[in-house]
Amino acid sequence: MDAINVTNIICPGCGTELAPTAAICHECGVATSQAATETNQNLKRLLDRPWVLVVLILHIGFLGIPVYWKTKYSLPARLFMVTASIAYTIGAIAFIVFMLKWLIQLFAGG
């Protein structure tokens, strides 16, 4: 095979000429390499696994709502995930506040 010298590449999203080493278009943000697209697809497949969503709900609570909303699950399932994450976050905060009050009373001698 003959070697080809590439001086510029064209963005698949907007058609802007980019440097051959550019991984992302500076105009529209589209990935110019297949590897970036495959990584995004792998991440999306990972987020569609139930155990990953349970771990996210338990660790980041309601901050993960945008992630829960982008999954492939049905609307009722996504609404349940959002509701569960909000309820879990409120419960966790209430527990922390209760425990802090208890510790303050314990150490203050009350």
N, CA and C atoms as an extended XYZ file, in Angstrom:
330
Properties=species:S:1:pos:R:3:atomname:S:1:resname:S:1:resid:I:1 pbc="F F F"
N         0.834       -1.184        0.000 N   MET     1
C         0.000        0.000        0.000 CA  MET     1
C         0.874        1.241        0.000 C   MET     1
N         0.385        2.255       -0.662 N   ASP     2
C         1.079        3.527       -0.684 CA  ASP     2
C         0.678        4.350        0.528 C   ASP     2
N         1.622        5.083        1.075 N   ALA     3
C         1.343        5.965        2.202 CA  ALA     3
C         0.646        7.222        1.690 C   ALA     3
N        -0.325        7.682        2.468 N   ILE     4
C        -1.058        8.898        2.106 CA  ILE     4
C        -0.765        9.946        3.161 C   ILE     4
N        -0.379       11.108        2.728 N   ASN     5
C        -0.096       12.213        3.636 CA  ASN     5
C        -1.354       13.067        3.763 C   ASN     5
N        -1.945       13.094        4.937 N   VAL     6
C        -3.166       13.854        5.170 CA  VAL     6
C        -2.796       15.170        5.835 C   VAL     6
N        -3.222       16.265        5.217 N   THR     7
C        -2.924       17.575        5.801 CA  THR     7
C        -4.093       18.113        6.608 C   THR     7
N        -5.293       17.761        6.262 N   ASN     8
C        -6.491       18.187        6.990 CA  ASN     8
C        -7.531       17.089        6.941 C   ASN     8
N        -8.424       17.081        7.930 N   ILE     9
C        -9.581       16.191        7.899 CA  ILE     9
C       -10.829       17.044        7.971 C   ILE     9
N       -11.947       16.476        7.571 N   ILE    10
C       -13.221       17.185        7.559 CA  ILE    10
C       -14.079       16.636        8.694 C   ILE    10
N       -14.657       17.556        9.475 N   CYS    11
C       -15.542       17.164       10.579 CA  CYS    11
C       -16.790       16.494       10.013 C   CYS    11
N       -17.173       15.311       10.547 N   PRO    12
C       -18.377       14.643       10.061 CA  PRO    12
C       -19.663       15.364       10.466 C   PRO    12
N       -19.578       16.255       11.438 N   GLY    13
C       -20.781       16.949       11.909 CA  GLY    13
C       -21.077       18.240       11.171 C   GLY    13
N       -20.043       19.082       10.983 N   CYS    14
C       -20.299       20.411       10.404 CA  CYS    14
C       -19.484       20.700        9.149 C   CYS    14
N       -18.522       19.846        8.805 N   GLY    15
C       -17.745       20.036        7.595 CA  GLY    15
C       -16.546       20.952        7.739 C   GLY    15
N       -16.207       21.353        8.932 N   THR    16
C       -15.060       22.226        9.175 CA  THR    16
C       -13.758       21.462        8.933 C   THR    16
N       -12.774       22.123        8.328 N   GLU    17
C       -11.464       21.514        8.160 CA  GLU    17
C       -10.727       21.551        9.495 C   GLU    17
N       -10.152       20.401        9.863 N   LEU    18
C        -9.453       20.270       11.138 CA  LEU    18
C        -8.062       19.699       10.917 C   LEU    18
N        -7.205       19.859       11.908 N   ALA    19
C        -5.886       19.236       11.868 CA  ALA    19
C        -6.055       17.722       11.893 C   ALA    19
N        -5.148       16.981       11.264 N   PRO    20
C        -5.306       15.523       11.223 CA  PRO    20
C        -5.224       14.851       12.589 C   PRO    20
N        -4.707       15.548       13.584 N   THR    21
C        -4.604       14.954       14.922 CA  THR    21
C        -5.774       15.344       15.820 C   THR    21
N        -6.712       16.145       15.325 N   ALA    22
C        -7.836       16.607       16.144 CA  ALA    22
C        -8.766       15.444       16.466 C   ALA    22
N        -9.069       15.276       17.736 N   ALA    23
C        -9.978       14.218       18.161 CA  ALA    23
C       -11.414       14.718       18.218 C   ALA    23
N       -11.578       16.037       18.449 N   ILE    24
C       -12.909       16.637       18.571 CA  ILE    24
C       -12.932       17.925       17.763 C   ILE    24
N       -14.031       18.159       17.075 N   CYS    25
C       -14.188       19.388       16.290 CA  CYS    25
C       -14.317       20.580       17.228 C   CYS    25
N       -13.558       21.643       16.973 N   HIS    26
C       -13.604       22.838       17.827 CA  HIS    26
C       -14.833       23.694       17.536 C   HIS    26
N       -15.536       23.414       16.443 N   GLU    27
C       -16.744       24.172       16.095 CA  GLU    27
C       -18.007       23.552       16.697 C   GLU    27
N       -18.189       22.253       16.465 N   CYS    28
C       -19.453       21.621       16.893 CA  CYS    28
C       -19.280       20.584       18.002 C   CYS    28
N       -18.052       20.191       18.316 N   GLY    29
C       -17.814       19.249       19.409 CA  GLY    29
C       -17.971       17.787       19.046 C   GLY    29
N       -18.180       17.458       17.778 N   VAL    30
C       -18.351       16.072       17.354 CA  VAL    30
C       -16.995       15.365       17.360 C   VAL    30
N       -16.988       14.115       17.812 N   ALA    31
C       -15.751       13.329       17.815 CA  ALA    31
C       -15.375       12.993       16.381 C   ALA    31
N       -14.108       13.166       16.049 N   THR    32
C       -13.652       12.899       14.687 CA  THR    32
C       -13.100       11.498       14.527 C   THR    32
N       -12.886       10.779       15.621 N   SER    33
C       -12.311        9.437       15.520 CA  SER    33
C       -13.348        8.385       15.879 C   SER    33
N       -13.167        7.219       15.329 N   GLN    34
C       -14.050        6.089       15.619 CA  GLN    34
C       -13.892        5.631       17.062 C   GLN    34
N       -12.701        5.769       17.629 N   ALA    35
C       -12.455        5.324       19.001 CA  ALA    35
C       -13.319        6.091       19.988 C   ALA    35
N       -13.465        7.389       19.787 N   ALA    36
C       -14.300        8.180       20.690 CA  ALA    36
C       -15.762        7.755       20.588 C   ALA    36
N       -16.219        7.454       19.392 N   THR    37
C       -17.598        7.002       19.203 CA  THR    37
C       -17.816        5.663       19.883 C   THR    37
N       -16.852        4.758       19.745 N   GLU    38
C       -16.972        3.455       20.395 CA  GLU    38
C       -16.968        3.584       21.906 C   GLU    38
N       -16.164        4.491       22.455 N   THR    39
C       -16.127        4.718       23.892 CA  THR    39
C       -17.478        5.219       24.386 C   THR    39
N       -18.089        6.153       23.658 N   ASN    40
C       -19.407        6.662       24.038 CA  ASN    40
C       -20.452        5.560       23.996 C   ASN    40
N       -20.385        4.679       22.996 N   GLN    41
C       -21.338        3.582       22.908 CA  GLN    41
C       -21.134        2.590       24.049 C   GLN    41
N       -19.879        2.309       24.409 N   ASN    42
C       -19.604        1.400       25.524 CA  ASN    42
C       -20.115        1.975       26.835 C   ASN    42
N       -19.933        3.283       27.037 N   LEU    43
C       -20.429        3.934       28.245 CA  LEU    43
C       -21.948        3.878       28.293 C   LEU    43
N       -22.610        4.099       27.166 N   LYS    44
C       -24.068        4.048       27.129 CA  LYS    44
C       -24.560        2.638       27.444 C   LYS    44
N       -23.871        1.608       26.905 N   ARG    45
C       -24.254        0.236       27.219 CA  ARG    45
C       -24.049       -0.075       28.697 C   ARG    45
N       -22.998        0.466       29.292 N   LEU    46
C       -22.741        0.257       30.714 CA  LEU    46
C       -23.837        0.886       31.561 C   LEU    46
N       -24.308        2.079       31.171 N   LEU    47
C       -25.357        2.760       31.931 CA  LEU    47
C       -26.707        2.064       31.824 C   LEU    47
N       -26.869        1.176       30.855 N   ASP    48
C       -28.130        0.468       30.710 CA  ASP    48
C       -28.186       -0.819       31.526 C   ASP    48
N       -27.165       -1.080       32.323 N   ARG    49
C       -27.179       -2.252       33.197 CA  ARG    49
C       -27.792       -1.868       34.537 C   ARG    49
N       -28.741       -2.676       35.036 N   PRO    50
C       -29.439       -2.325       36.280 CA  PRO    50
C       -28.520       -2.150       37.481 C   PRO    50
N       -27.511       -2.990       37.642 N   TRP    51
C       -26.639       -2.899       38.818 CA  TRP    51
C       -25.841       -1.611       38.822 C   TRP    51
N       -25.487       -1.095       37.646 N   VAL    52
C       -24.764        0.173       37.579 CA  VAL    52
C       -25.673        1.304       38.045 C   VAL    52
N       -26.931        1.264       37.641 N   LEU    53
C       -27.875        2.304       38.058 CA  LEU    53
C       -28.125        2.260       39.561 C   LEU    53
N       -28.212        1.072       40.139 N   VAL    54
C       -28.397        0.958       41.590 CA  VAL    54
C       -27.198        1.558       42.320 C   VAL    54
N       -26.002        1.265       41.854 N   VAL    55
C       -24.796        1.825       42.478 CA  VAL    55
C       -24.796        3.348       42.346 C   VAL    55
N       -25.184        3.854       41.177 N   LEU    56
C       -25.241        5.307       40.999 CA  LEU    56
C       -26.255        5.948       41.938 C   LEU    56
N       -27.437        5.346       42.064 N   ILE    57
C       -28.465        5.902       42.952 CA  ILE    57
C       -27.957        5.928       44.389 C   ILE    57
N       -27.285        4.862       44.818 N   LEU    58
C       -26.814        4.793       46.194 CA  LEU    58
C       -25.612        5.688       46.467 C   LEU    58
N       -24.858        6.055       45.455 N   HIS    59
C       -23.659        6.858       45.688 CA  HIS    59
C       -23.799        8.323       45.315 C   HIS    59
N       -24.556        8.643       44.296 N   ILE    60
C       -24.657       10.048       43.920 CA  ILE    60
C       -26.065       10.604       44.053 C   ILE    60
N       -27.027        9.750       44.359 N   GLY    61
C       -28.387       10.217       44.632 CA  GLY    61
C       -29.002       11.014       43.505 C   GLY    61
N       -29.623       12.125       43.872 N   PHE    62
C       -30.361       12.896       42.878 CA  PHE    62
C       -29.454       13.629       41.891 C   PHE    62
N       -28.161       13.712       42.156 N   LEU    63
C       -27.242       14.336       41.198 CA  LEU    63
C       -27.118       13.521       39.914 C   LEU    63
N       -27.537       12.268       39.947 N   GLY    64
C       -27.471       11.411       38.770 CA  GLY    64
C       -28.718       11.430       37.917 C   GLY    64
N       -29.675       12.289       38.216 N   ILE    65
C       -30.928       12.318       37.464 CA  ILE    65
C       -30.702       12.458       35.955 C   ILE    65
N       -29.811       13.328       35.482 N   PRO    66
C       -29.603       13.378       34.025 CA  PRO    66
C       -29.110       12.043       33.449 C   PRO    66
N       -28.321       11.307       34.207 N   VAL    67
C       -27.838       10.006       33.742 CA  VAL    67
C       -28.989        9.013       33.699 C   VAL    67
N       -29.819        8.992       34.742 N   TYR    68
C       -30.945        8.059       34.776 CA  TYR    68
C       -31.898        8.339       33.624 C   TYR    68
N       -32.066        9.593       33.299 N   TRP    69
C       -33.039        9.983       32.283 CA  TRP    69
C       -32.590        9.570       30.884 C   TRP    69
N       -31.286        9.395       30.656 N   LYS    70
C       -30.774        9.052       29.325 CA  LYS    70
C       -30.706        7.554       29.067 C   LYS    70
N       -31.129        6.736       30.004 N   THR    71
C       -31.049        5.287       29.813 CA  THR    71
C       -32.112        4.827       28.832 C   THR    71
N       -32.020        3.558       28.438 N   LYS    72
C       -32.945        2.989       27.454 CA  LYS    72
C       -34.254        2.502       28.077 C   LYS    72
N       -34.390        2.600       29.385 N   TYR    73
C       -35.562        2.061       30.058 CA  TYR    73
C       -36.816        2.872       29.737 C   TYR    73
N       -37.972        2.280       30.019 N   SER    74
C       -39.249        2.933       29.738 CA  SER    74
C       -39.438        4.162       30.626 C   SER    74
N       -40.392        4.992       30.265 N   LEU    75
C       -40.666        6.209       31.030 CA  LEU    75
C       -41.034        5.896       32.477 C   LEU    75
N       -41.931        4.923       32.749 N   PRO    76
C       -42.218        4.618       34.157 CA  PRO    76
C       -40.988        4.155       34.941 C   PRO    76
N       -40.113        3.380       34.311 N   ALA    77
C       -38.899        2.926       34.996 CA  ALA    77
C       -37.973        4.103       35.287 C   ALA    77
N       -37.834        5.017       34.323 N   ARG    78
C       -36.986        6.184       34.546 CA  ARG    78
C       -37.566        7.094       35.622 C   ARG    78
N       -38.890        7.259       35.642 N   LEU    79
C       -39.525        8.060       36.695 CA  LEU    79
C       -39.322        7.417       38.057 C   LEU    79
N       -39.379        6.084       38.116 N   PHE    80
C       -39.122        5.383       39.373 CA  PHE    80
C       -37.699        5.616       39.843 C   PHE    80
N       -36.722        5.552       38.920 N   MET    81
C       -35.326        5.786       39.290 CA  MET    81
C       -35.135        7.198       39.827 C   MET    81
N       -35.762        8.168       39.186 N   VAL    82
C       -35.643        9.563       39.629 CA  VAL    82
C       -36.274        9.724       41.007 C   VAL    82
N       -37.472        9.169       41.190 N   THR    83
C       -38.163        9.257       42.474 CA  THR    83
C       -37.371        8.541       43.573 C   THR    83
N       -36.850        7.365       43.263 N   ALA    84
C       -36.069        6.614       44.250 CA  ALA    84
C       -34.797        7.372       44.628 C   ALA    84
N       -34.152        8.003       43.659 N   SER    85
C       -32.923        8.735       43.979 CA  SER    85
C       -33.218        9.960       44.834 C   SER    85
N       -34.324       10.634       44.572 N   ILE    86
C       -34.696       11.794       45.397 CA  ILE    86
C       -35.040       11.344       46.815 C   ILE    86
N       -35.849       10.286       46.926 N   ALA    87
C       -36.236        9.787       48.253 CA  ALA    87
C       -35.012        9.296       49.023 C   ALA    87
N       -34.115        8.592       48.359 N   TYR    88
C       -32.907        8.097       49.020 CA  TYR    88
C       -32.041        9.261       49.498 C   TYR    88
N       -31.885       10.283       48.670 N   THR    89
C       -31.063       11.433       49.039 CA  THR    89
C       -31.655       12.161       50.238 C   THR    89
N       -32.960       12.367       50.242 N   ILE    90
C       -33.613       13.033       51.378 CA  ILE    90
C       -33.453       12.195       52.637 C   ILE    90
N       -33.645       10.873       52.519 N   GLY    91
C       -33.470        9.992       53.671 CA  GLY    91
C       -32.049       10.002       54.193 C   GLY    91
N       -31.078       10.001       53.302 N   ALA    92
C       -29.673       10.010       53.721 CA  ALA    92
C       -29.324       11.316       54.424 C   ALA    92
N       -29.807       12.436       53.897 N   ILE    93
C       -29.543       13.725       54.539 CA  ILE    93
C       -30.204       13.789       55.905 C   ILE    93
N       -31.448       13.290       56.007 N   ALA    94
C       -32.139       13.282       57.298 CA  ALA    94
C       -31.383       12.417       58.310 C   ALA    94
N       -30.881       11.279       57.874 N   PHE    95
C       -30.115       10.405       58.761 CA  PHE    95
C       -28.841       11.099       59.239 C   PHE    95
N       -28.136       11.758       58.335 N   ILE    96
C       -26.906       12.463       58.707 CA  ILE    96
C       -27.204       13.571       59.716 C   ILE    96
N       -28.261       14.337       59.476 N   VAL    97
C       -28.627       15.416       60.399 CA  VAL    97
C       -28.993       14.835       61.763 C   VAL    97
N       -29.782       13.762       61.786 N   PHE    98
C       -30.158       13.111       63.037 CA  PHE    98
C       -28.929       12.635       63.801 C   PHE    98
N       -27.992       11.998       63.106 N   MET    99
C       -26.792       11.490       63.754 CA  MET    99
C       -25.915       12.633       64.269 C   MET    99
N       -25.813       13.718       63.520 N   LEU   100
C       -25.035       14.864       63.989 CA  LEU   100
C       -25.652       15.479       65.245 C   LEU   100
N       -26.979       15.608       65.262 N   LYS   101
C       -27.648       16.130       66.461 CA  LYS   101
C       -27.391       15.211       67.654 C   LYS   101
N       -27.475       13.910       67.421 N   TRP   102
C       -27.253       12.947       68.488 CA  TRP   102
C       -25.822       13.047       69.017 C   TRP   102
N       -24.838       13.148       68.110 N   LEU   103
C       -23.437       13.263       68.534 CA  LEU   103
C       -23.187       14.566       69.288 C   LEU   103
N       -23.786       15.645       68.833 N   ILE   104
C       -23.626       16.936       69.534 CA  ILE   104
C       -24.201       16.838       70.931 C   ILE   104
N       -25.371       16.243       71.064 N   GLN   105
C       -25.964       16.080       72.398 CA  GLN   105
C       -25.124       15.165       73.272 C   GLN   105
N       -24.574       14.130       72.680 N   LEU   106
C       -23.764       13.174       73.423 CA  LEU   106
C       -22.504       13.844       73.975 C   LEU   106
N       -21.823       14.621       73.132 N   PHE   107
C       -20.587       15.254       73.558 CA  PHE   107
C       -20.817       16.533       74.378 C   PHE   107
N       -21.969       17.152       74.201 N   ALA   108
C       -22.260       18.369       74.968 CA  ALA   108
C       -22.790       18.025       76.354 C   ALA   108
N       -23.090       16.768       76.580 N   GLY   109
C       -23.561       16.355       77.909 CA  GLY   109
C       -25.049       16.588       78.109 C   GLY   109
N       -25.788       16.667       77.015 N   GLY   110
C       -27.217       16.959       77.139 CA  GLY   110
C       -27.993       15.728       77.114 C   GLY   110
